[in-house]
Amino acid sequence: MKKRTAKIAVETERLLVIRRSQSSFEGWCSHCQADVKLIGLEEAAAIAGAGQREIFRWAEAGEIHFTETEDGKVMFCLNSISRHGTHASGVLLQL
């Protein structure tokens, strides 16, 4: 009896829509030296297509920009996440 092998290719497409998040706001990014959209951890992870721990690893490594609010909340620079080269393509933002 002969063994038969089949190759299966799966192609996916991703579209993520985020509308008027209450946890995002315009703020200063000291790395970009510009006013940018700052987003929370959950949004950053969703946009990047990564886990929340991965987002913190990138931030600690200086790969994406972040700032802390006065109440201790970490906010991430949307521009740096978009430039990071992750799965951010196909994301429609209406923040």
Short mmCIF file of C-alpha atoms in Angstrom, two decimals:
data_model
loop_
_atom_site.label_atom_id
_atom_site.label_comp_id
_atom_site.label_asym_id
_atom_site.label_seq_id
_atom_site.Cartn_x
_atom_site.Cartn_y
_atom_site.Cartn_z
CA MET A 1 0.00 0.00 0.00
CA LYS A 2 1.38 3.39 -1.03
CA LYS A 3 1.30 6.41 1.27
CA ARG A 4 -0.17 9.55 -0.21
CA THR A 5 0.72 13.01 1.00
CA ALA A 6 -1.40 16.06 0.43
CA LYS A 7 -0.33 19.67 0.93
CA ILE A 8 -2.96 22.10 2.04
CA ALA A 9 -2.44 25.86 1.88
CA VAL A 10 -4.66 28.14 3.92
CA GLU A 11 -4.84 31.82 3.07
CA THR A 12 -6.47 34.24 5.48
CA GLU A 13 -7.34 37.89 5.40
CA ARG A 14 -7.80 40.11 8.44
CA LEU A 15 -9.80 43.28 8.88
CA LEU A 16 -9.98 44.93 12.29
CA VAL A 17 -12.19 47.96 12.84
CA ILE A 18 -11.80 50.03 15.99
CA ARG A 19 -14.18 52.92 16.45
CA ARG A 20 -13.89 55.80 18.85
CA SER A 21 -12.13 54.11 21.65
CA GLN A 22 -12.63 55.71 25.02
CA SER A 23 -9.14 54.70 26.06
CA SER A 24 -7.35 56.48 23.21
CA PHE A 25 -6.40 60.13 22.99
CA GLU A 26 -4.02 62.54 21.30
CA GLY A 27 -0.78 62.99 23.19
CA TRP A 28 2.90 63.76 22.85
CA CYS A 29 5.29 60.97 21.86
CA SER A 30 8.79 61.96 22.93
CA HIS A 31 10.34 59.44 20.49
CA CYS A 32 8.35 60.67 17.46
CA GLN A 33 8.61 64.27 18.66
CA ALA A 34 5.00 64.78 17.61
CA ASP A 35 1.41 64.68 18.76
CA VAL A 36 0.17 61.17 18.05
CA LYS A 37 -2.76 58.90 18.83
CA LEU A 38 -2.05 57.02 22.06
CA ILE A 39 -3.90 53.74 22.58
CA GLY A 40 -4.33 51.28 25.41
CA LEU A 41 -2.80 47.83 25.75
CA GLU A 42 -5.77 45.83 24.44
CA GLU A 43 -6.04 47.98 21.32
CA ALA A 44 -2.30 47.87 20.73
CA ALA A 45 -2.31 44.07 20.92
CA ALA A 46 -5.32 43.80 18.60
CA ILE A 47 -3.85 46.17 16.03
CA ALA A 48 -0.42 44.52 16.10
CA GLY A 49 -1.87 41.01 15.99
CA ALA A 50 0.19 40.13 19.05
CA GLY A 51 -0.34 39.20 22.67
CA GLN A 52 -0.26 41.76 25.46
CA ARG A 53 3.04 40.40 26.81
CA GLU A 54 4.56 40.77 23.35
CA ILE A 55 3.50 44.43 23.29
CA PHE A 56 5.31 45.01 26.61
CA ARG A 57 8.41 43.18 25.31
CA TRP A 58 8.49 45.42 22.24
CA ALA A 59 8.05 48.52 24.38
CA GLU A 60 10.83 47.49 26.78
CA ALA A 61 13.12 46.77 23.81
CA GLY A 62 12.38 50.23 22.36
CA GLU A 63 10.71 48.76 19.27
CA ILE A 64 7.46 50.65 19.93
CA HIS A 65 6.90 53.84 21.89
CA PHE A 66 4.90 54.22 25.08
CA THR A 67 4.15 56.66 27.83
CA GLU A 68 2.51 56.44 31.24
CA THR A 69 -0.41 58.60 32.30
CA GLU A 70 -0.53 60.34 35.65
CA ASP A 71 -2.68 57.51 37.01
CA GLY A 72 -0.10 54.90 35.91
CA LYS A 73 -1.82 53.61 32.78
CA VAL A 74 0.51 52.65 29.93
CA MET A 75 -0.41 54.11 26.54
CA PHE A 76 1.22 53.12 23.25
CA CYS A 77 2.06 55.28 20.23
CA LEU A 78 -0.10 54.16 17.32
CA ASN A 79 2.47 55.44 14.77
CA SER A 80 5.22 53.24 16.17
CA ILE A 81 2.95 50.20 16.26
CA SER A 82 1.97 50.81 12.64
CA ARG A 83 5.64 51.10 11.63
CA HIS A 84 6.68 48.04 13.64
CA GLY A 85 6.05 45.76 10.68
CA THR A 86 3.62 43.47 12.45
CA HIS A 87 0.24 42.35 11.17
CA ALA A 88 -1.11 45.90 11.28
CA SER A 89 -1.95 45.85 7.59
CA GLY A 90 -5.64 45.61 6.86
CA VAL A 91 -6.55 47.63 9.94
CA LEU A 92 -9.15 50.35 9.57
CA LEU A 93 -8.89 52.88 12.39
CA GLN A 94 -11.53 55.37 13.35
CA LEU A 95 -10.19 56.44 16.73
#
